[in-house]
PDB file of C-alpha atoms in Angstrom:
ATOM      1  CA  UNK A  70      -2.535  -5.522  -7.683  1.00  0.00           C
ATOM      2  CA  UNK A  71      -1.371  -9.070  -7.077  1.00  0.00           C
ATOM      3  CA  UNK A  72       1.484  -9.403  -4.577  1.00  0.00           C
ATOM      4  CA  UNK A  73       3.694 -12.490  -4.563  1.00  0.00           C
ATOM      5  CA  UNK A  74       6.772 -13.502  -2.583  1.00  0.00           C
ATOM      6  CA  UNK A  75       9.772 -15.451  -3.878  1.00  0.00           C
ATOM      7  CA  UNK A  76      13.117 -16.590  -2.525  1.00  0.00           C
ATOM      8  CA  UNK A  77      14.729 -16.009  -5.896  1.00  0.00           C
ATOM      9  CA  UNK A  78      17.352 -13.289  -5.935  1.00  0.00           C
ATOM     10  CA  UNK A  79      15.848 -10.079  -7.268  1.00  0.00           C
ATOM     11  CA  UNK A  80      18.030 -10.196 -10.384  1.00  0.00           C
ATOM     12  CA  UNK A  81      16.814 -13.727 -11.157  1.00  0.00           C
ATOM     13  CA  UNK A  82      13.149 -12.662 -11.173  1.00  0.00           C
ATOM     14  CA  UNK A  83      11.412 -12.157 -14.521  1.00  0.00           C
ATOM     15  CA  UNK A  84       9.877  -8.660 -14.392  1.00  0.00           C
ATOM     16  CA  UNK A  85       9.370  -5.465 -16.345  1.00  0.00           C
ATOM     17  CA  UNK A  86      10.950  -3.208 -13.732  1.00  0.00           C
ATOM     18  CA  UNK A  87      13.338  -3.820 -10.841  1.00  0.00           C
ATOM     19  CA  UNK A  88      13.180  -1.410  -7.924  1.00  0.00           C
ATOM     20  CA  UNK A  89      16.670  -1.224  -6.435  1.00  0.00           C
ATOM     21  CA  UNK A  90      17.310   0.831  -3.329  1.00  0.00           C
ATOM     22  CA  UNK A  91      20.624   2.458  -2.422  1.00  0.00           C
ATOM     23  CA  UNK A  92      21.811   4.201   0.708  1.00  0.00           C
ATOM     24  CA  UNK A  93      23.754   7.423   0.294  1.00  0.00           C
ATOM     25  CA  UNK A  94      27.290   6.894  -1.028  1.00  0.00           C
ATOM     26  CA  UNK A  95      26.821   3.131  -0.887  1.00  0.00           C
ATOM     27  CA  UNK A  96      29.865   1.036  -1.811  1.00  0.00           C
ATOM     28  CA  UNK A  97      29.349  -0.588  -5.227  1.00  0.00           C
ATOM     29  CA  UNK A  98      32.417  -2.838  -5.175  1.00  0.00           C
ATOM     30  CA  UNK A  99      30.301  -5.909  -4.317  1.00  0.00           C
ATOM     31  CA  UNK A 100      27.186  -4.815  -6.208  1.00  0.00           C
ATOM     32  CA  UNK A 101      26.019  -7.626  -8.494  1.00  0.00           C
ATOM     33  CA  UNK A 102      23.764  -5.249 -10.412  1.00  0.00           C
ATOM     34  CA  UNK A 103      26.697  -2.978 -11.243  1.00  0.00           C
ATOM     35  CA  UNK A 104      28.683  -6.002 -12.394  1.00  0.00           C
ATOM     36  CA  UNK A 105      25.906  -7.284 -14.667  1.00  0.00           C
ATOM     37  CA  UNK A 106      25.543  -3.815 -16.182  1.00  0.00           C
ATOM     38  CA  UNK A 107      29.290  -3.685 -16.897  1.00  0.00           C
ATOM     39  CA  UNK A 108      29.987  -0.947 -14.365  1.00  0.00           C
ATOM     40  CA  UNK A 109      27.249   1.348 -15.667  1.00  0.00           C
ATOM     41  CA  UNK A 110      26.194   2.345 -12.154  1.00  0.00           C
ATOM     42  CA  UNK A 111      29.630   3.287 -10.873  1.00  0.00           C
ATOM     43  CA  UNK A 112      31.032   4.663 -14.153  1.00  0.00           C
ATOM     44  CA  UNK A 113      27.983   6.600 -15.299  1.00  0.00           C
ATOM     45  CA  UNK A 114      24.934   6.879 -13.037  1.00  0.00           C
ATOM     46  CA  UNK A 115      26.747   7.608  -9.785  1.00  0.00           C
ATOM     47  CA  UNK A 116      29.657   9.568 -11.254  1.00  0.00           C
ATOM     48  CA  UNK A 117      28.270  11.502 -14.226  1.00  0.00           C
ATOM     49  CA  UNK A 118      24.535  11.611 -13.508  1.00  0.00           C
ATOM     50  CA  UNK A 119      25.143  12.565  -9.868  1.00  0.00           C
ATOM     51  CA  UNK A 120      22.896   9.920  -8.379  1.00  0.00           C
ATOM     52  CA  UNK A 121      24.225   9.693  -4.835  1.00  0.00           C
ATOM     53  CA  UNK A 122      21.467   7.820  -3.028  1.00  0.00           C
ATOM     54  CA  UNK A 123      20.079  10.884  -1.279  1.00  0.00           C
ATOM     55  CA  UNK A 124      16.650  10.256   0.164  1.00  0.00           C
ATOM     56  CA  UNK A 125      13.954  10.669  -2.470  1.00  0.00           C
ATOM     57  CA  UNK A 126      16.298  10.504  -5.470  1.00  0.00           C
ATOM     58  CA  UNK A 127      15.213   8.261  -8.341  1.00  0.00           C
ATOM     59  CA  UNK A 128      16.852   7.293 -11.598  1.00  0.00           C
ATOM     60  CA  UNK A 129      15.346   5.137 -14.354  1.00  0.00           C
ATOM     61  CA  UNK A 130      17.919   3.020 -16.146  1.00  0.00           C
ATOM     62  CA  UNK A 131      17.218   0.871 -19.246  1.00  0.00           C
ATOM     63  CA  UNK A 132      18.981  -2.493 -19.018  1.00  0.00           C
ATOM     64  CA  UNK A 133      19.422  -2.972 -22.778  1.00  0.00           C
ATOM     65  CA  UNK A 134      18.648  -6.689 -22.478  1.00  0.00           C
ATOM     66  CA  UNK A 135      21.379  -7.394 -19.924  1.00  0.00           C
ATOM     67  CA  UNK A 136      18.950  -8.329 -17.131  1.00  0.00           C
ATOM     68  CA  UNK A 137      15.671 -10.186 -16.667  1.00  0.00           C
ATOM     69  CA  UNK A 138      13.926  -6.809 -16.490  1.00  0.00           C
ATOM     70  CA  UNK A 139      13.736  -4.076 -19.123  1.00  0.00           C
ATOM     71  CA  UNK A 140      14.320  -1.238 -16.682  1.00  0.00           C
ATOM     72  CA  UNK A 141      15.796  -0.608 -13.251  1.00  0.00           C
ATOM     73  CA  UNK A 142      14.425   2.153 -11.061  1.00  0.00           C
ATOM     74  CA  UNK A 143      17.127   3.272  -8.649  1.00  0.00           C
ATOM     75  CA  UNK A 144      15.827   4.769  -5.419  1.00  0.00           C
ATOM     76  CA  UNK A 145      17.810   6.764  -2.862  1.00  0.00           C
ATOM     77  CA  UNK A 146      17.233   6.011   0.815  1.00  0.00           C
ATOM     78  CA  UNK A 147      19.563   8.623   2.278  1.00  0.00           C
ATOM     79  CA  UNK A 148      21.983   7.949   5.120  1.00  0.00           C
ATOM     80  CA  UNK A 149      21.687   4.408   6.441  1.00  0.00           C
ATOM     81  CA  UNK A 150      21.934   5.525  10.067  1.00  0.00           C
ATOM     82  CA  UNK A 151      18.944   7.860   9.637  1.00  0.00           C
ATOM     83  CA  UNK A 152      16.760   5.488   7.656  1.00  0.00           C
ATOM     84  CA  UNK A 153      13.604   4.312   9.432  1.00  0.00           C
ATOM     85  CA  UNK A 154      10.183   2.808   8.770  1.00  0.00           C
ATOM     86  CA  UNK A 155       8.568   6.195   8.073  1.00  0.00           C
ATOM     87  CA  UNK A 156      11.111   6.841   5.337  1.00  0.00           C
ATOM     88  CA  UNK A 157      10.560   3.332   4.012  1.00  0.00           C
ATOM     89  CA  UNK A 158       6.838   4.072   3.683  1.00  0.00           C
ATOM     90  CA  UNK A 159       7.575   7.275   1.782  1.00  0.00           C
ATOM     91  CA  UNK A 160      10.092   5.565  -0.492  1.00  0.00           C
ATOM     92  CA  UNK A 161       7.776   2.647  -1.315  1.00  0.00           C
ATOM     93  CA  UNK A 162       4.787   4.901  -2.019  1.00  0.00           C
ATOM     94  CA  UNK A 163       6.737   7.319  -4.206  1.00  0.00           C
ATOM     95  CA  UNK A 164       8.464   4.534  -6.135  1.00  0.00           C
ATOM     96  CA  UNK A 165       5.329   2.491  -6.810  1.00  0.00           C
ATOM     97  CA  UNK A 166       3.435   5.644  -7.837  1.00  0.00           C
ATOM     98  CA  UNK A 167       6.160   6.321 -10.363  1.00  0.00           C
ATOM     99  CA  UNK A 168       6.054   2.746 -11.683  1.00  0.00           C
ATOM    100  CA  UNK A 169       2.258   2.783 -11.818  1.00  0.00           C
ATOM    101  CA  UNK A 170       2.273   5.478 -14.504  1.00  0.00           C
ATOM    102  CA  UNK A 171       5.015   3.973 -16.672  1.00  0.00           C
ATOM    103  CA  UNK A 172       4.424   1.989 -19.826  1.00  0.00           C
ATOM    104  CA  UNK A 173       5.322  -1.715 -19.906  1.00  0.00           C
ATOM    105  CA  UNK A 174       5.177  -1.958 -16.137  1.00  0.00           C
ATOM    106  CA  UNK A 175       2.877  -4.932 -15.507  1.00  0.00           C
ATOM    107  CA  UNK A 176       5.359  -6.807 -13.311  1.00  0.00           C
ATOM    108  CA  UNK A 177       7.465  -4.911 -10.783  1.00  0.00           C
ATOM    109  CA  UNK A 178      10.000  -6.600  -8.488  1.00  0.00           C
ATOM    110  CA  UNK A 179      11.535  -5.331  -5.252  1.00  0.00           C
ATOM    111  CA  UNK A 180      13.797  -6.906  -2.631  1.00  0.00           C
ATOM    112  CA  UNK A 181      13.340  -7.003   1.126  1.00  0.00           C
ATOM    113  CA  UNK A 182      16.576  -5.673   2.645  1.00  0.00           C
ATOM    114  CA  UNK A 183      16.420  -7.382   6.008  1.00  0.00           C
ATOM    115  CA  UNK A 184      18.605  -4.663   7.571  1.00  0.00           C
ATOM    116  CA  UNK A 185      16.076  -4.278  10.387  1.00  0.00           C
ATOM    117  CA  UNK A 186      12.768  -5.935  11.354  1.00  0.00           C
ATOM    118  CA  UNK A 187      12.153  -8.175   8.343  1.00  0.00           C
ATOM    119  CA  UNK A 188       8.463  -8.727   9.098  1.00  0.00           C
ATOM    120  CA  UNK A 189       7.771  -5.017   9.525  1.00  0.00           C
ATOM    121  CA  UNK A 190       9.661  -4.177   6.340  1.00  0.00           C
ATOM    122  CA  UNK A 191       7.759  -6.773   4.284  1.00  0.00           C
ATOM    123  CA  UNK A 192       4.446  -5.617   5.734  1.00  0.00           C
ATOM    124  CA  UNK A 193       5.175  -1.968   4.908  1.00  0.00           C
ATOM    125  CA  UNK A 194       6.187  -2.781   1.326  1.00  0.00           C
ATOM    126  CA  UNK A 195       2.896  -4.615   0.693  1.00  0.00           C
ATOM    127  CA  UNK A 196       0.778  -2.120   2.612  1.00  0.00           C
ATOM    128  CA  UNK A 197       2.162   1.025   1.022  1.00  0.00           C
ATOM    129  CA  UNK A 198       2.299  -0.497  -2.445  1.00  0.00           C
ATOM    130  CA  UNK A 199      -1.492  -0.722  -2.255  1.00  0.00           C
ATOM    131  CA  UNK A 200      -2.078   2.599  -0.520  1.00  0.00           C
ATOM    132  CA  UNK A 201       0.550   4.454  -2.558  1.00  0.00           C
ATOM    133  CA  UNK A 202      -1.002   3.484  -5.906  1.00  0.00           C
ATOM    134  CA  UNK A 203      -4.592   4.073  -4.757  1.00  0.00           C
ATOM    135  CA  UNK A 204      -6.649   6.253  -7.067  1.00  0.00           C
ATOM    136  CA  UNK A 205     -10.403   6.772  -6.750  1.00  0.00           C
ATOM    137  CA  UNK A 206     -11.173   6.901 -10.461  1.00  0.00           C
ATOM    138  CA  UNK A 207     -14.724   5.529 -10.433  1.00  0.00           C
ATOM    139  CA  UNK A 208     -16.167   8.742 -11.853  1.00  0.00           C
ATOM    140  CA  UNK A 209     -13.172   9.812 -13.942  1.00  0.00           C
ATOM    141  CA  UNK A 210     -13.442   9.678 -17.718  1.00  0.00           C
ATOM    142  CA  UNK A 211      -9.677   9.236 -17.993  1.00  0.00           C
ATOM    143  CA  UNK A 212      -8.298   6.366 -15.967  1.00  0.00           C
ATOM    144  CA  UNK A 213      -4.799   4.989 -15.490  1.00  0.00           C
ATOM    145  CA  UNK A 214      -4.335   2.695 -18.482  1.00  0.00           C
ATOM    146  CA  UNK A 215      -1.058   1.197 -17.274  1.00  0.00           C
ATOM    147  CA  UNK A 216      -1.531   0.045 -13.656  1.00  0.00           C
ATOM    148  CA  UNK A 217       0.877  -2.401 -12.068  1.00  0.00           C
ATOM    149  CA  UNK A 218      -0.609  -5.896 -12.240  1.00  0.00           C
ATOM    150  CA  UNK A 219       1.854  -7.752 -10.021  1.00  0.00           C
ATOM    151  CA  UNK A 220       4.396  -6.797  -7.365  1.00  0.00           C
ATOM    152  CA  UNK A 221       7.002  -9.489  -6.732  1.00  0.00           C
ATOM    153  CA  UNK A 222       8.797  -9.287  -3.386  1.00  0.00           C
ATOM    154  CA  UNK A 223      12.169 -11.024  -3.316  1.00  0.00           C
ATOM    155  CA  UNK A 224      13.613 -12.221  -0.010  1.00  0.00           C
ATOM    156  CA  UNK A 225      16.526 -14.313   1.229  1.00  0.00           C
ATOM    157  CA  UNK A 226      14.811 -14.734   4.603  1.00  0.00           C
ATOM    158  CA  UNK A 227      12.290 -17.335   5.769  1.00  0.00           C
ATOM    159  CA  UNK A 228       9.577 -17.516   3.123  1.00  0.00           C
ATOM    160  CA  UNK A 229       6.678 -18.252   5.500  1.00  0.00           C
ATOM    161  CA  UNK A 230       7.627 -15.357   7.763  1.00  0.00           C
ATOM    162  CA  UNK A 231       7.772 -12.881   4.899  1.00  0.00           C
ATOM    163  CA  UNK A 232       4.561 -14.179   3.279  1.00  0.00           C
ATOM    164  CA  UNK A 233       2.631 -13.805   6.544  1.00  0.00           C
ATOM    165  CA  UNK A 234       3.904 -10.244   6.906  1.00  0.00           C
ATOM    166  CA  UNK A 235       2.976  -9.468   3.300  1.00  0.00           C
ATOM    167  CA  UNK A 236      -0.542 -10.874   3.775  1.00  0.00           C
ATOM    168  CA  UNK A 237      -0.949  -8.655   6.857  1.00  0.00           C
ATOM    169  CA  UNK A 238       0.197  -5.656   4.841  1.00  0.00           C
ATOM    170  CA  UNK A 239      -2.307  -6.518   2.109  1.00  0.00           C
ATOM    171  CA  UNK A 240      -5.165  -6.659   4.623  1.00  0.00           C
ATOM    172  CA  UNK A 241      -4.239  -3.276   6.090  1.00  0.00           C
ATOM    173  CA  UNK A 242      -3.699  -1.732   2.648  1.00  0.00           C
ATOM    174  CA  UNK A 243      -6.954  -3.046   1.199  1.00  0.00           C
ATOM    175  CA  UNK A 244      -8.866  -2.041   4.343  1.00  0.00           C
ATOM    176  CA  UNK A 245      -7.464   1.481   4.073  1.00  0.00           C
ATOM    177  CA  UNK A 246      -8.467   1.833   0.423  1.00  0.00           C
ATOM    178  CA  UNK A 247     -11.902   0.351   1.250  1.00  0.00           C
ATOM    179  CA  UNK A 248     -12.411   3.135   3.795  1.00  0.00           C
ATOM    180  CA  UNK A 249     -11.143   5.746   1.332  1.00  0.00           C
ATOM    181  CA  UNK A 250     -13.636   4.533  -1.266  1.00  0.00           C
ATOM    182  CA  UNK A 251     -16.452   5.149   1.234  1.00  0.00           C
ATOM    183  CA  UNK A 252     -15.130   8.617   2.028  1.00  0.00           C
ATOM    184  CA  UNK A 253     -14.672   9.572  -1.629  1.00  0.00           C
ATOM    185  CA  UNK A 254     -18.153   8.499  -2.710  1.00  0.00           C
ATOM    186  CA  UNK A 255     -20.621  11.409  -3.084  1.00  0.00           C
ATOM    187  CA  UNK A 256     -23.347  11.824  -0.452  1.00  0.00           C
ATOM    188  CA  UNK A 257     -26.103  10.610  -2.773  1.00  0.00           C
ATOM    189  CA  UNK A 258     -24.310   7.267  -3.105  1.00  0.00           C
ATOM    190  CA  UNK A 259     -23.386   6.588   0.515  1.00  0.00           C
ATOM    191  CA  UNK A 260     -26.458   7.064   2.699  1.00  0.00           C
ATOM    192  CA  UNK A 261     -27.026   5.376   6.090  1.00  0.00           C
ATOM    193  CA  UNK A 262     -28.547   2.252   4.528  1.00  0.00           C
ATOM    194  CA  UNK A 263     -25.825   1.775   1.918  1.00  0.00           C
ATOM    195  CA  UNK A 264     -23.161   2.382   4.588  1.00  0.00           C
ATOM    196  CA  UNK A 265     -24.808  -0.348   6.656  1.00  0.00           C
ATOM    197  CA  UNK A 266     -24.766  -2.674   3.654  1.00  0.00           C
ATOM    198  CA  UNK A 267     -21.066  -1.980   3.168  1.00  0.00           C
ATOM    199  CA  UNK A 268     -20.462  -2.872   6.819  1.00  0.00           C
ATOM    200  CA  UNK A 269     -22.320  -6.158   6.358  1.00  0.00           C
ATOM    201  CA  UNK A 270     -20.119  -7.031   3.383  1.00  0.00           C
ATOM    202  CA  UNK A 271     -16.946  -7.173   5.512  1.00  0.00           C
ATOM    203  CA  UNK A 272     -15.884 -10.767   6.116  1.00  0.00           C
ATOM    204  CA  UNK A 273     -15.180 -11.908   9.655  1.00  0.00           C
ATOM    205  CA  UNK A 274     -17.226  -9.151  11.302  1.00  0.00           C
ATOM    206  CA  UNK A 275     -20.537  -9.723  13.103  1.00  0.00           C
ATOM    207  CA  UNK A 276     -22.769  -6.791  12.084  1.00  0.00           C
ATOM    208  CA  UNK A 277     -26.153  -5.763  13.492  1.00  0.00           C
ATOM    209  CA  UNK A 278     -27.998  -2.808  11.980  1.00  0.00           C
ATOM    210  CA  UNK A 279     -30.708  -0.949  13.919  1.00  0.00           C
ATOM    211  CA  UNK A 280     -33.269   1.156  12.005  1.00  0.00           C
ATOM    212  CA  UNK A 281     -34.854   4.459  13.028  1.00  0.00           C
ATOM    213  CA  UNK A 282     -37.621   2.804  15.039  1.00  0.00           C
ATOM    214  CA  UNK A 283     -35.197   0.672  17.018  1.00  0.00           C
ATOM    215  CA  UNK A 284     -32.992   3.727  17.603  1.00  0.00           C
ATOM    216  CA  UNK A 285     -35.966   5.526  19.175  1.00  0.00           C
ATOM    217  CA  UNK A 286     -36.900   2.487  21.253  1.00  0.00           C
ATOM    218  CA  UNK A 287     -33.382   2.436  22.706  1.00  0.00           C
ATOM    219  CA  UNK A 288     -33.802   6.066  23.763  1.00  0.00           C
ATOM    220  CA  UNK A 289     -31.043   7.383  21.509  1.00  0.00           C
ATOM    221  CA  UNK A 290     -32.915  10.605  20.948  1.00  0.00           C
ATOM    222  CA  UNK A 291     -29.929  12.855  20.207  1.00  0.00           C
ATOM    223  CA  UNK A 292     -28.699  10.340  17.647  1.00  0.00           C
ATOM    224  CA  UNK A 293     -32.142  10.186  16.078  1.00  0.00           C
ATOM    225  CA  UNK A 294     -32.447  13.984  16.062  1.00  0.00           C
ATOM    226  CA  UNK A 295     -29.196  14.379  14.105  1.00  0.00           C
ATOM    227  CA  UNK A 296     -30.456  11.848  11.570  1.00  0.00           C
ATOM    228  CA  UNK A 297     -33.572  13.929  11.005  1.00  0.00           C
ATOM    229  CA  UNK A 298     -31.363  16.435   9.222  1.00  0.00           C
ATOM    230  CA  UNK A 299     -31.492  14.164   6.180  1.00  0.00           C
ATOM    231  CA  UNK A 300     -34.338  12.698   4.151  1.00  0.00           C
ATOM    232  CA  UNK A 301     -32.608   9.330   4.562  1.00  0.00           C
ATOM    233  CA  UNK A 302     -33.431   7.704   7.921  1.00  0.00           C
ATOM    234  CA  UNK A 303     -30.519   6.936  10.261  1.00  0.00           C
ATOM    235  CA  UNK A 304     -28.995   3.541  10.953  1.00  0.00           C
ATOM    236  CA  UNK A 305     -27.048   2.450  14.012  1.00  0.00           C
ATOM    237  CA  UNK A 306     -24.361   0.011  12.931  1.00  0.00           C
ATOM    238  CA  UNK A 307     -23.016  -2.321  15.608  1.00  0.00           C
ATOM    239  CA  UNK A 308     -19.933  -4.247  14.527  1.00  0.00           C
ATOM    240  CA  UNK A 309     -18.357  -6.988  16.605  1.00  0.00           C
ATOM    241  CA  UNK A 310     -15.027  -8.676  15.959  1.00  0.00           C
ATOM    242  CA  UNK A 311     -13.708 -11.583  18.038  1.00  0.00           C
ATOM    243  CA  UNK A 312     -10.015 -12.155  17.483  1.00  0.00           C
ATOM    244  CA  UNK A 313      -8.121 -15.250  18.504  1.00  0.00           C
ATOM    245  CA  UNK A 314      -7.922 -15.597  22.294  1.00  0.00           C
ATOM    246  CA  UNK A 315      -9.055 -12.027  23.120  1.00  0.00           C
ATOM    247  CA  UNK A 316      -7.789 -10.759  26.485  1.00  0.00           C
ATOM    248  CA  UNK A 317      -9.888  -7.609  26.798  1.00  0.00           C
ATOM    249  CA  UNK A 318     -12.717  -5.690  25.204  1.00  0.00           C
ATOM    250  CA  UNK A 319     -12.153  -2.489  23.239  1.00  0.00           C
ATOM    251  CA  UNK A 320     -15.032  -0.254  22.147  1.00  0.00           C
ATOM    252  CA  UNK A 321     -14.602   2.206  19.271  1.00  0.00           C
ATOM    253  CA  UNK A 322     -17.349   4.732  18.549  1.00  0.00           C
ATOM    254  CA  UNK A 323     -17.549   6.561  15.213  1.00  0.00           C
ATOM    255  CA  UNK A 324     -20.080   9.084  13.965  1.00  0.00           C
ATOM    256  CA  UNK A 325     -20.391   7.650  10.468  1.00  0.00           C
ATOM    257  CA  UNK A 326     -22.152  10.762   9.186  1.00  0.00           C
ATOM    258  CA  UNK A 327     -23.042  10.602   5.494  1.00  0.00           C
ATOM    259  CA  UNK A 328     -24.038  14.251   5.145  1.00  0.00           C
ATOM    260  CA  UNK A 329     -22.825  17.647   6.347  1.00  0.00           C
ATOM    261  CA  UNK A 330     -23.867  17.819   9.980  1.00  0.00           C
ATOM    262  CA  UNK A 331     -22.923  21.458  10.514  1.00  0.00           C
ATOM    263  CA  UNK A 332     -19.995  20.704  12.778  1.00  0.00           C
ATOM    264  CA  UNK A 333     -21.637  18.190  15.103  1.00  0.00           C
TER     265      UNK A 333
END
């Protein structure tokens, strides 16, 4: 999924679907969308269809050629005072999942509210758009034939600030799905050597891989003994990342087991 940022107003963006979020019982008197749709939100959706903006509510509304998008997906956020980043994550994931299975959904547009931390909000939208639409379909005979191709994020705030936040969200989202791909692969595909190769493929990380002989030479006998439970010899993967102006060292140790270890 390609993610782009624009300072165009959401309703001026050319897209297939607009995602428009509403708080519970939100005032529509100044709502440009309602005006462009000739009062369809206030006179029909909110009054007769009982869309109130409760958290988790969605409503798909055809625009009948009145907007630059064919459809509008209304999303309820619940009470504004109780809305937080966790709920934003849930709303973004659920909404993008819904869009991802629709027909004629190649370009989806959403607006950054800016009601709270603008950078965090933009990051979450990008991050959870990727994670929320993730599907490990490598071995599936039936795949999603209508995935979203582009998510357009509209903002009235500083473009550079929002773009940096979106890029950060993309990195976190893609890193999460990268890890999920490794987890979802069957054991015959991800063995110690292929896991080591995957580690080496990560840009910006200094990776050293030690084989079974080097593991023994270092006296890591317990580690070596666990590896003997598989016909595939173990690998010790040492990954080093130097950020900009690091102030301290942090060591993270993971087991990285590629087979059932019996609870070890």
